[in-house]
PDB file of C-alpha atoms and ligand atoms in Angstrom:
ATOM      1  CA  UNK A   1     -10.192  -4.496  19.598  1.00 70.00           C
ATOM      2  CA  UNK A   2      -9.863  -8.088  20.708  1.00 61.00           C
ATOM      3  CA  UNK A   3      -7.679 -10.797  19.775  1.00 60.00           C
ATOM      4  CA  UNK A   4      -4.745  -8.429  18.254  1.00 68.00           C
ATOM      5  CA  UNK A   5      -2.133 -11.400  18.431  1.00 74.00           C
ATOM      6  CA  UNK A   6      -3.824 -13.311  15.927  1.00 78.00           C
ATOM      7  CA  UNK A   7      -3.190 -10.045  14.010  1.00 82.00           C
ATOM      8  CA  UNK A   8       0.678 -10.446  13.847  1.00 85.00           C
ATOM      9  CA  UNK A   9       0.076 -13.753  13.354  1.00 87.00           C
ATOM     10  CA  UNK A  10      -1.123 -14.265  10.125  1.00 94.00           C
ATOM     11  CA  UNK A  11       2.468 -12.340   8.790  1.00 92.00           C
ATOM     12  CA  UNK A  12       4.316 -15.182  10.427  1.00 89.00           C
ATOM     13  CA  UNK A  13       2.103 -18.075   9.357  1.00 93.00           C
ATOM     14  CA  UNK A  14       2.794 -17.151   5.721  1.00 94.00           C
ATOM     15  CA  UNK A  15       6.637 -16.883   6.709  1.00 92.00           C
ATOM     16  CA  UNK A  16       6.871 -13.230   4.942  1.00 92.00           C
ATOM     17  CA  UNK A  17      10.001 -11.668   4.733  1.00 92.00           C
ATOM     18  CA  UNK A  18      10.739  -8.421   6.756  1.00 93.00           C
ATOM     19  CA  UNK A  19      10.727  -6.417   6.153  1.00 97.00           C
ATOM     20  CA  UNK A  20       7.317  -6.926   3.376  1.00 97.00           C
ATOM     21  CA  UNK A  21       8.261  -4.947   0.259  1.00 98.00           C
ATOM     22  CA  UNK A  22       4.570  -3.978  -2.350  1.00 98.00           C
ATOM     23  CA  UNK A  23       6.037  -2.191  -5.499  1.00 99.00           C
ATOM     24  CA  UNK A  24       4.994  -1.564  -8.721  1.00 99.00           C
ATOM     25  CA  UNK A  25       3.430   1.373 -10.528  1.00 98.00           C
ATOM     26  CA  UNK A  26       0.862   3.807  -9.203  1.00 98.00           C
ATOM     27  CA  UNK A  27      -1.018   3.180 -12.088  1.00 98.00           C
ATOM     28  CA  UNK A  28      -1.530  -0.156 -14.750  1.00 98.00           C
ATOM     29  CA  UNK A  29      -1.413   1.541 -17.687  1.00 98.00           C
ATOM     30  CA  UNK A  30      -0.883  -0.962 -20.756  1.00 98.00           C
ATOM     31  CA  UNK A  31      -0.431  -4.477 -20.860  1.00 98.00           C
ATOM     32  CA  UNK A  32       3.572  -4.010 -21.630  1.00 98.00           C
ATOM     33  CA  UNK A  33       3.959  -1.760 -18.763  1.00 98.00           C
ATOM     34  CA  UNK A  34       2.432  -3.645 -16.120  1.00 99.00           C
ATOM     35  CA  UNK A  35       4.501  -6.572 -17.409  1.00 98.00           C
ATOM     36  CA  UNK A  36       7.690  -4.903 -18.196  1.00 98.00           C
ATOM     37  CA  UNK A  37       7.849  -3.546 -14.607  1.00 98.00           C
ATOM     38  CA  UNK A  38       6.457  -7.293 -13.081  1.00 98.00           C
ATOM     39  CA  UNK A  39       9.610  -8.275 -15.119  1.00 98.00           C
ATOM     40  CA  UNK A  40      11.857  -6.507 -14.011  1.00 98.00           C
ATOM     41  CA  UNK A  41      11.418  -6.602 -10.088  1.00 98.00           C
ATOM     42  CA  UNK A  42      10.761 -10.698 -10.597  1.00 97.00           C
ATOM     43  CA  UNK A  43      13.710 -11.356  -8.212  1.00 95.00           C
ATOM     44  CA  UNK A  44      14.030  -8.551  -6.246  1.00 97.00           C
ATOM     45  CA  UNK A  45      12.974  -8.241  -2.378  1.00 96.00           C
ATOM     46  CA  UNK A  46       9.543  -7.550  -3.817  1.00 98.00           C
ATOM     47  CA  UNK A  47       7.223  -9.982  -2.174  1.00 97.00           C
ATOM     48  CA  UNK A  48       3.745  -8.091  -3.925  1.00 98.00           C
ATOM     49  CA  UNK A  49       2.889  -6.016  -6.718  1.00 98.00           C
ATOM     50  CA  UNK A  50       1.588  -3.336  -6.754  1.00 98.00           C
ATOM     51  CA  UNK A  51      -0.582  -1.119  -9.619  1.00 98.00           C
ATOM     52  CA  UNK A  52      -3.751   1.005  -9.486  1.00 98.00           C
ATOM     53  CA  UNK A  53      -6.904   0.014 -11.893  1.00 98.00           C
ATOM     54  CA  UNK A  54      -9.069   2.001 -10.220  1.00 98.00           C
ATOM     55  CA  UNK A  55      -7.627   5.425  -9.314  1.00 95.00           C
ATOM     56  CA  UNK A  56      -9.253   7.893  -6.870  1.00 91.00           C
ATOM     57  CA  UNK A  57      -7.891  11.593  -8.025  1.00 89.00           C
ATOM     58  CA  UNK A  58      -8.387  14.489  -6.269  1.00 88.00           C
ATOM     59  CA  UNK A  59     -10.257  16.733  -9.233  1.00 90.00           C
ATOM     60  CA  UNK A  60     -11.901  15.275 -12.388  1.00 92.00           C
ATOM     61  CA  UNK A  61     -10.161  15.397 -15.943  1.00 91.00           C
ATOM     62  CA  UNK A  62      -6.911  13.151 -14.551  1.00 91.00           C
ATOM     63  CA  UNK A  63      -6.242   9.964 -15.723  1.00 93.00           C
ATOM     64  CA  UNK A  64      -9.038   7.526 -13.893  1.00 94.00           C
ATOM     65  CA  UNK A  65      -7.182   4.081 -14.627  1.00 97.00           C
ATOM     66  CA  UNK A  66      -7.831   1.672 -16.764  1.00 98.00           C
ATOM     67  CA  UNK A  67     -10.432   0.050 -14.837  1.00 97.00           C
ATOM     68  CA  UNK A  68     -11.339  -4.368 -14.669  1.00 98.00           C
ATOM     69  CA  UNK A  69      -9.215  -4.927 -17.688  1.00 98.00           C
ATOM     70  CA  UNK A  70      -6.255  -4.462 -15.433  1.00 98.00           C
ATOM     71  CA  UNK A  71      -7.310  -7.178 -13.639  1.00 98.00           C
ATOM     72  CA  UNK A  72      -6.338  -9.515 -16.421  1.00 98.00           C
ATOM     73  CA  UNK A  73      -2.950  -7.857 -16.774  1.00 98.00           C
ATOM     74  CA  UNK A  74      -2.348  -8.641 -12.786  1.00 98.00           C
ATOM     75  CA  UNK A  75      -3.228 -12.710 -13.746  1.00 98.00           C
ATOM     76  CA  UNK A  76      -0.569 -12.355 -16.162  1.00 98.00           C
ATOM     77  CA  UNK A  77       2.270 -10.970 -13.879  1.00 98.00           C
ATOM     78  CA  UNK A  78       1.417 -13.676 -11.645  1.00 98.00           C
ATOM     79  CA  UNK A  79       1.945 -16.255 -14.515  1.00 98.00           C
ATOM     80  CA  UNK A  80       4.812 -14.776 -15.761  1.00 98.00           C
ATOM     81  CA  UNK A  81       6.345 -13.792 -12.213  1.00 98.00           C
ATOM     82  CA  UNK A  82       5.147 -15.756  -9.760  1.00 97.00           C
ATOM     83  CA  UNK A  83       5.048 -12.251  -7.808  1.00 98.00           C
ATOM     84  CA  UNK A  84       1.782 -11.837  -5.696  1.00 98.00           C
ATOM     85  CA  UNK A  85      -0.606  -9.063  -6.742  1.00 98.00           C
ATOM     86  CA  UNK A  86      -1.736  -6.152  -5.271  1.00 99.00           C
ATOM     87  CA  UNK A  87      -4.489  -3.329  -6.026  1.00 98.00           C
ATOM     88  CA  UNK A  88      -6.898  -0.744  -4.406  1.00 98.00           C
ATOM     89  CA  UNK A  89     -10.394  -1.231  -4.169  1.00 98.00           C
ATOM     90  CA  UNK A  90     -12.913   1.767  -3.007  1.00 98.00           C
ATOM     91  CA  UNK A  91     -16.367  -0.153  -3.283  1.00 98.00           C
ATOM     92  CA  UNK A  92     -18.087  -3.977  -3.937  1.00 98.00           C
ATOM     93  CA  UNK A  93     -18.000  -3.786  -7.112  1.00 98.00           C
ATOM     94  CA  UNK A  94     -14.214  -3.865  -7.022  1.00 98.00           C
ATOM     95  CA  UNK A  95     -14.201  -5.733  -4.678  1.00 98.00           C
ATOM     96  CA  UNK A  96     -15.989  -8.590  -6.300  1.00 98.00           C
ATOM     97  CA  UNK A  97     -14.232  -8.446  -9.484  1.00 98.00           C
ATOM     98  CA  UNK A  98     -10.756  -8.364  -7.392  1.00 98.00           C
ATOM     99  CA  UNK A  99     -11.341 -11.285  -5.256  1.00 98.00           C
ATOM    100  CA  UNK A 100     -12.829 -12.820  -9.028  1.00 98.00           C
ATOM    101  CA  UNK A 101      -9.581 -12.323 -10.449  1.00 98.00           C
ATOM    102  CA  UNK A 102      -7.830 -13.971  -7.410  1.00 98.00           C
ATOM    103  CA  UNK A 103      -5.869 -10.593  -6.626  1.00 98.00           C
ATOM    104  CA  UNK A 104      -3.577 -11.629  -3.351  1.00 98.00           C
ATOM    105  CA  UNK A 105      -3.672  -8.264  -1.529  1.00 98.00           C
ATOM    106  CA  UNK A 106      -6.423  -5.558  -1.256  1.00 98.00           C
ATOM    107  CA  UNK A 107      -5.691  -2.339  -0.223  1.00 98.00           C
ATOM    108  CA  UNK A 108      -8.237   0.929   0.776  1.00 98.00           C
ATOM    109  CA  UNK A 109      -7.061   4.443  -0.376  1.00 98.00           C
ATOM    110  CA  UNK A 110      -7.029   7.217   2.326  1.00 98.00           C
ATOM    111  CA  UNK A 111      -9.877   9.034  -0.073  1.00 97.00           C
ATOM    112  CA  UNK A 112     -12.364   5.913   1.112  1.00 98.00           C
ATOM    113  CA  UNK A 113     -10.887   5.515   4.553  1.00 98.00           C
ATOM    114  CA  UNK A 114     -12.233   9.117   5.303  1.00 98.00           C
ATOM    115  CA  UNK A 115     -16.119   7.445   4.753  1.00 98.00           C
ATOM    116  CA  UNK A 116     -17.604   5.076   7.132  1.00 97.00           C
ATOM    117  CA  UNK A 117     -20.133   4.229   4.601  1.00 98.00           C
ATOM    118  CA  UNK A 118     -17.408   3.114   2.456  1.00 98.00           C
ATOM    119  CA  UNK A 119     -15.759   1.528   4.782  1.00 98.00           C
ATOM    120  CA  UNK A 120     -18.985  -0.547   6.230  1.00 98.00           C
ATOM    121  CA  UNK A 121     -19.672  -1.335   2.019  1.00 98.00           C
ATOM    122  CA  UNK A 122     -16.620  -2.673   1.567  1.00 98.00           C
ATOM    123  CA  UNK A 123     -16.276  -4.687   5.059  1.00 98.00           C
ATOM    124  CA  UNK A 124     -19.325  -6.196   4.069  1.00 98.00           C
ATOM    125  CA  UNK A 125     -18.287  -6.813   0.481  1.00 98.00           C
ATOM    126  CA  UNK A 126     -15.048  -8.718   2.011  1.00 98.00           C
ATOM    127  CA  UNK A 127     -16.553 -10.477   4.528  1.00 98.00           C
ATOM    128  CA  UNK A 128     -14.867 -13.608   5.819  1.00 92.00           C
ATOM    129  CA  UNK A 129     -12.045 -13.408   2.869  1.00 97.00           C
ATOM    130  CA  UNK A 130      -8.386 -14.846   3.190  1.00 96.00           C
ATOM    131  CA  UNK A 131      -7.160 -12.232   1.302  1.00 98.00           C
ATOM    132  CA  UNK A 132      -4.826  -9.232   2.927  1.00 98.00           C
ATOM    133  CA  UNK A 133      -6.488  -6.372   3.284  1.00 98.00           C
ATOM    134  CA  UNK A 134      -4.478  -3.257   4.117  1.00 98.00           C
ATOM    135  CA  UNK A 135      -5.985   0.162   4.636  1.00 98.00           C
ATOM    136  CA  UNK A 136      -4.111   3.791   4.582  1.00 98.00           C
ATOM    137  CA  UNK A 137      -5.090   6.142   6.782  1.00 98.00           C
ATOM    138  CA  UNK A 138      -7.703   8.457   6.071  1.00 98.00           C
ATOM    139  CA  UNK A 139      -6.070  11.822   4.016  1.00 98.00           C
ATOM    140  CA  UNK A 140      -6.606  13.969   7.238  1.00 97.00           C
ATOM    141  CA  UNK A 141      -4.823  13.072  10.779  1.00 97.00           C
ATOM    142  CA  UNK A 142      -8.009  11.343  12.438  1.00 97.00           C
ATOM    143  CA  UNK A 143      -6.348   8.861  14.269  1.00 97.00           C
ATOM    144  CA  UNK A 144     -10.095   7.281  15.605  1.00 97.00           C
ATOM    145  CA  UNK A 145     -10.862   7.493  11.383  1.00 97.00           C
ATOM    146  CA  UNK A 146      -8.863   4.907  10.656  1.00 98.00           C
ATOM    147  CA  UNK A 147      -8.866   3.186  13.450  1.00 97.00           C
ATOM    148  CA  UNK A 148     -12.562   3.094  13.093  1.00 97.00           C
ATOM    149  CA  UNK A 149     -12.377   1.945   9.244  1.00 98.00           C
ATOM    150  CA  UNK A 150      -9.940  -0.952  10.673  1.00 97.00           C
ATOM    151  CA  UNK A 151     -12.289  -2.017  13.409  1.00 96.00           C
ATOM    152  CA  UNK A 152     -15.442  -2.321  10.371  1.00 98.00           C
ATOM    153  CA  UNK A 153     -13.026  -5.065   8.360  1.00 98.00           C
ATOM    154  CA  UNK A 154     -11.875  -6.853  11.854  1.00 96.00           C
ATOM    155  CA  UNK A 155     -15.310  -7.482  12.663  1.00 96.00           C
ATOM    156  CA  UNK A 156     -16.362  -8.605   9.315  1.00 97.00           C
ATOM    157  CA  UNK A 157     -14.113 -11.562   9.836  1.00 95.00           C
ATOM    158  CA  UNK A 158     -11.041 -10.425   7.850  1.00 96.00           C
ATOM    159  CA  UNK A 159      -8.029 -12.164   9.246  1.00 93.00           C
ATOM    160  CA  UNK A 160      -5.449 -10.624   7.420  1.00 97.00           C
ATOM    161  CA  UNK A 161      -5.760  -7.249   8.155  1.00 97.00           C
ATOM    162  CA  UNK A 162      -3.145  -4.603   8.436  1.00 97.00           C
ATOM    163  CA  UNK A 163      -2.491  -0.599   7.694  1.00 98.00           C
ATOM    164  CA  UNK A 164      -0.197   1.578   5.306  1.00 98.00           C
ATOM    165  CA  UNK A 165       0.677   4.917   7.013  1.00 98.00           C
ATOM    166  CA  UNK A 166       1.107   6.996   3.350  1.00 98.00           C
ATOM    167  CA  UNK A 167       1.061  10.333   5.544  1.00 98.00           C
ATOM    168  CA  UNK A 168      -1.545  13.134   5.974  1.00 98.00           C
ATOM    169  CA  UNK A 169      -2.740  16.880   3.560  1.00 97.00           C
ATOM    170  CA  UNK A 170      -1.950  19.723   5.095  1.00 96.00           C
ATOM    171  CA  UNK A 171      -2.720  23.314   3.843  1.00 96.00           C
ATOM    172  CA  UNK A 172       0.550  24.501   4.056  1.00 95.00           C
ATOM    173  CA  UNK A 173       3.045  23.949   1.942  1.00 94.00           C
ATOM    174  CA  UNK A 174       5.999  21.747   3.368  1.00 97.00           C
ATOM    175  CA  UNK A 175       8.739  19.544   2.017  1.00 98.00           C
ATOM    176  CA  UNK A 176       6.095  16.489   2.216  1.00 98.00           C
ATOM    177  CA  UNK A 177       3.447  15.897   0.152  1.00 98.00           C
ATOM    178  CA  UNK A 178       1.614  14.544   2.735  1.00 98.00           C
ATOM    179  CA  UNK A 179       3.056  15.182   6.488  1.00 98.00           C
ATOM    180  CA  UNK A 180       4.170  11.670   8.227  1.00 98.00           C
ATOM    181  CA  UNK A 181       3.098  13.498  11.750  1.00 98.00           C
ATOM    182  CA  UNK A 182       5.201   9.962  12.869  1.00 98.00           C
ATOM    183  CA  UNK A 183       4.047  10.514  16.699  1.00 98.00           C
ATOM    184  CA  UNK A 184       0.453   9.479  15.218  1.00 97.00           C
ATOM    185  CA  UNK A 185       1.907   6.190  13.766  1.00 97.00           C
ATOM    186  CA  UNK A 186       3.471   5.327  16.863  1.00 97.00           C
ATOM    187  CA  UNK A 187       0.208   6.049  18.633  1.00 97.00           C
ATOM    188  CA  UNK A 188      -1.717   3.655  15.973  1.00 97.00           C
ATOM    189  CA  UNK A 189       1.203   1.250  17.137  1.00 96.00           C
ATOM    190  CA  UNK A 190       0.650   1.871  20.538  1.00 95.00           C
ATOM    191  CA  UNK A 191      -3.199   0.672  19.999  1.00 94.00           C
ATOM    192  CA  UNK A 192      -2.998  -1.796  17.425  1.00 93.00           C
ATOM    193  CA  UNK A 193       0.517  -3.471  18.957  1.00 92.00           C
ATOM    194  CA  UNK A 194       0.014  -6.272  16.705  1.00 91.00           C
ATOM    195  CA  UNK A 195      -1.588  -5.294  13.479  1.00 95.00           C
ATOM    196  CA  UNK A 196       1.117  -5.239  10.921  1.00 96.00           C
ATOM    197  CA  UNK A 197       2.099  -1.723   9.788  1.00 97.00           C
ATOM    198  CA  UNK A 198       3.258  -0.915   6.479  1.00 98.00           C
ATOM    199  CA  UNK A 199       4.813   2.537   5.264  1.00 98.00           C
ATOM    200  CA  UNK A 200       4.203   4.137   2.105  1.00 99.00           C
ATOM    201  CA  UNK A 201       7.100   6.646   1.697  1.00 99.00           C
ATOM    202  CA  UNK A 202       6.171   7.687  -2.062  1.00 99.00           C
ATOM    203  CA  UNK A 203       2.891   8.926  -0.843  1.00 98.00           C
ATOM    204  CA  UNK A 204       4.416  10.749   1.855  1.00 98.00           C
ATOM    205  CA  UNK A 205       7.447  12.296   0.150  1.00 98.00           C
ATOM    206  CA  UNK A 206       6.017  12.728  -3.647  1.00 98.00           C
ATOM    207  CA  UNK A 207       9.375  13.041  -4.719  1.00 98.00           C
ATOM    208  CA  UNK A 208      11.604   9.944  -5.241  1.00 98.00           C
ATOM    209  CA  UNK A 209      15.113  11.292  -3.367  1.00 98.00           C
ATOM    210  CA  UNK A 210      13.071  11.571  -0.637  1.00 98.00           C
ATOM    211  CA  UNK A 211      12.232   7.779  -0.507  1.00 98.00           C
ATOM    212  CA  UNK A 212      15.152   6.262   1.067  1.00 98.00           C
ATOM    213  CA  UNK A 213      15.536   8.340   4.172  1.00 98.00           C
ATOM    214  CA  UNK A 214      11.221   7.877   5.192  1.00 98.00           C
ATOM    215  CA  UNK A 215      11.568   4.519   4.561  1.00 98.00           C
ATOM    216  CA  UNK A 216      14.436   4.497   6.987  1.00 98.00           C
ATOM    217  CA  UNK A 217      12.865   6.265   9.531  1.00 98.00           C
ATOM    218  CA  UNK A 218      10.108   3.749   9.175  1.00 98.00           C
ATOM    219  CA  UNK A 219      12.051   0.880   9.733  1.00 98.00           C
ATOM    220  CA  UNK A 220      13.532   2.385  12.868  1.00 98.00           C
ATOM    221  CA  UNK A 221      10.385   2.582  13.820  1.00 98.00           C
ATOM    222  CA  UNK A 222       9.212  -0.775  13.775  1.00 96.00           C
ATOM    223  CA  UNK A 223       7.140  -0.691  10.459  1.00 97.00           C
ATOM    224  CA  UNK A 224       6.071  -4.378   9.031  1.00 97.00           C
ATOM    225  CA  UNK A 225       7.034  -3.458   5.752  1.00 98.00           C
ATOM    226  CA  UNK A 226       7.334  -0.541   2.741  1.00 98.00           C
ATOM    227  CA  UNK A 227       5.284  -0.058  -0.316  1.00 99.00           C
ATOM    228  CA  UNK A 228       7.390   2.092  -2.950  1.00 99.00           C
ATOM    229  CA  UNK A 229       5.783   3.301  -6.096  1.00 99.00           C
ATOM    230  CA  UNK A 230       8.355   1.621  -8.974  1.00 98.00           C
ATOM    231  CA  UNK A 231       8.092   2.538 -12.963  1.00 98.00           C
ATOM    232  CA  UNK A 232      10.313   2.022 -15.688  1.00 98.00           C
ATOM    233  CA  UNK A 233       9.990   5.279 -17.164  1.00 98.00           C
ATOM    234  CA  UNK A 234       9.187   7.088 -13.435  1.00 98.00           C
ATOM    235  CA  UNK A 235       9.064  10.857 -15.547  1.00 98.00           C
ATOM    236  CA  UNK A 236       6.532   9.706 -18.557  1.00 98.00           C
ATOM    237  CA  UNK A 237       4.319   8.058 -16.155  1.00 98.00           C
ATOM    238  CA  UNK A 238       0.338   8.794 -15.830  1.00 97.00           C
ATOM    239  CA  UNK A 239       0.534   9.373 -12.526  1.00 95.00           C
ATOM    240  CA  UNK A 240       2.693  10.409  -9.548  1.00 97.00           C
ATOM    241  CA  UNK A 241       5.255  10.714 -11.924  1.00 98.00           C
ATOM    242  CA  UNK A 242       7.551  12.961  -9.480  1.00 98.00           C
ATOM    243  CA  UNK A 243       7.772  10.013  -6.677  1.00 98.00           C
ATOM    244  CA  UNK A 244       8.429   6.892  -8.674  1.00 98.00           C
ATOM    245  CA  UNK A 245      11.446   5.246  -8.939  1.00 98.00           C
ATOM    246  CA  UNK A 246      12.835   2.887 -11.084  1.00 98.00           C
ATOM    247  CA  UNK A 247      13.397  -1.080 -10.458  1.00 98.00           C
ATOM    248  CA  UNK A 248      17.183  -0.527 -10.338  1.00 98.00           C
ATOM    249  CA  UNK A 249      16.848   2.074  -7.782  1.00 98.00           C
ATOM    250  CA  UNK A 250      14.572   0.397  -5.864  1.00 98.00           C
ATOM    251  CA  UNK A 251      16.913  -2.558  -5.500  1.00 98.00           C
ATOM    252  CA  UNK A 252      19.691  -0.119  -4.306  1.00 98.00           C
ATOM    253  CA  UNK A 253      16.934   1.170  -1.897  1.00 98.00           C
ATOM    254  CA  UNK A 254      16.278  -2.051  -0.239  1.00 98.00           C
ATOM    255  CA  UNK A 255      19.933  -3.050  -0.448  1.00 98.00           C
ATOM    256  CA  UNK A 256      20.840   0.506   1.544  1.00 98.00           C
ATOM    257  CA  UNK A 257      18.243   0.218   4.353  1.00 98.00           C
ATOM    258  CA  UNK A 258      19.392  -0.742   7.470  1.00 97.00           C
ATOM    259  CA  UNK A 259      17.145  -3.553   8.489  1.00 93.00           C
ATOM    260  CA  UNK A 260      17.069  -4.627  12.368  1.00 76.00           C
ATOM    261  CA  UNK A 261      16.656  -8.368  12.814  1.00 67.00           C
ATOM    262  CA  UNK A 262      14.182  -9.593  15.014  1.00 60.00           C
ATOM    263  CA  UNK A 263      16.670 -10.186  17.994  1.00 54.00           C
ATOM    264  CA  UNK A 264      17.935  -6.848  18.303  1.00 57.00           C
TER     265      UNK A 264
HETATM  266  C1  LIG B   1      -1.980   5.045  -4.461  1.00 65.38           C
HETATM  267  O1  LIG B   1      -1.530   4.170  -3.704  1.00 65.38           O
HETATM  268  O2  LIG B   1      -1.613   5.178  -5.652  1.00 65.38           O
HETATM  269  C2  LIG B   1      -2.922   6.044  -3.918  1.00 65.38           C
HETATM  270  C3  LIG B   1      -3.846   6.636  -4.658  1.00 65.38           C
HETATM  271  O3  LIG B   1      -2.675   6.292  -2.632  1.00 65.38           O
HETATM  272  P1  LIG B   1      -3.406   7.162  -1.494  1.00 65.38           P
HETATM  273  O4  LIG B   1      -4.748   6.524  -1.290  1.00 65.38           O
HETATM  274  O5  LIG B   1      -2.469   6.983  -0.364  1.00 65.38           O
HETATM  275  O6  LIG B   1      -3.471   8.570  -1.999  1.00 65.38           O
HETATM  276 MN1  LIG B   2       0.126   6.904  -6.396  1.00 65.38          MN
END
């Protein structure tokens, strides 16, 4: 893929911080919820926030998210906040009505990553935005899957492109939820040197004590930036209620982290 500087590039052109920080709730659930949290992490490191509308689970009969009306709630953090606003999107019509509602960051599950037909819809369906536009790796370790799905929204036009590593299923049971197999990020790194690279340890872990130790293994890494699943009440909520943690602990997170600057 050509012109990977500019990749990097837009990350310093909107003078982020490092490393980028995306939290909020898996899901939007109420109105109070998705404010409450917005409230709470107002002046954290938190640069976006994050929360589900639409919500891709695995068998039917789960809680599906609350769907466009969570779009209005996301306006209203940003009001409120001032944070930036972040959400999934897995075809055009969510797409439309995000970029409608002026959400700041789009992000692709690993469930639509997995589909090149998806992943050609929704290129199309973004084409030529300003908007970020992240996407995880596909659920299963198929390194040319995702870097496939990324190559789709490059050549659509979309500048601001990066990818959330939120780890891969595996049939056996292991401490992970989803295996970081970290040699594959590095190899992503390897081939995309300059498309930012963001870690999503809740994914990976599903279980919040877990958090702080991926996320530091990211950052020794060389990862752009963390998104980490934050809730209020992290036991009562609709979903991934095992790996959320709460705004106060998220703050001692970030404060814990080793960071390494730039220089070293
Ligand atoms: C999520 O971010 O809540 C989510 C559904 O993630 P993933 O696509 O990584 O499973
Ligand atoms: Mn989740």
């Amino acid at each position: 893929m050509e012109n990977s500087k500019e990749m990097r590039k837009w990350l310093d052109d909107m003078a982020l911080p490092h490393p980028l920080v995306v939290a909020g709730p898996c899901s939007a659930e109420t109105e109070e919820q998705v404010l409450k949290i917005a409230h709470q992490l107002k002046d954290t490191d938190v640069n976006y926030y994050r929360a589900g509308i639409w919500k891709p689970r695995t068998r039917p009969g789960n809680f599906e998210g609350v769907g466009a009306i969570g779009l209005k709630w996301l306006q209203k953090v940003k009001e409120e906040t001032g944070l930036k606003t972040a959400t999934e999107v897995a075809n055009k019509a969510h797409v439309d009505l995000a970029l409608e509602h002026d959400v700041d960051l789009l992000w692709i599950g690993a469930r639509s990553t997995v589909s090149p037909f998806i992943m050609q819809e929704l290129a199309d369906a973004l084409e030529g935005t300003d908007k970020i536009v992240l996407v995880k790796n596909p659920v299963n370790p198929d390194l040319a899957l995702w870097l496939g799905g990324i190559e789709r929204l490059h050549t659509a036009g979309i500048k601001k492109l990066g990818a959330i590593h939120r780890g891969f299923s595996t049939y056996e049971k292991t401490k992970y939820r989803n295996i970081p197999e970290w040699q594959m990020a590095i190899e992503f790194q390897n081939r995309f040197p300059d498309l930012p690279l963001i870690n999503d340890p809740s994914h990976i872990t599903g279980k919040r004590d877990m958090i702080f130790d991926v996320s530091q293994t990211a950052l020794d890494l060389n990862f752009d930036g963390l998104m980490i699943e934050t809730h209020h009440d992290p036991d009562n909520a609709w979903s991934d209620a095992a790996q959320q943690v709460t705004p106060d602990k998220l703050v001692q997170i970030m404060r814990d982290l080793k960071i390494r600057k730039e220089s070293d």
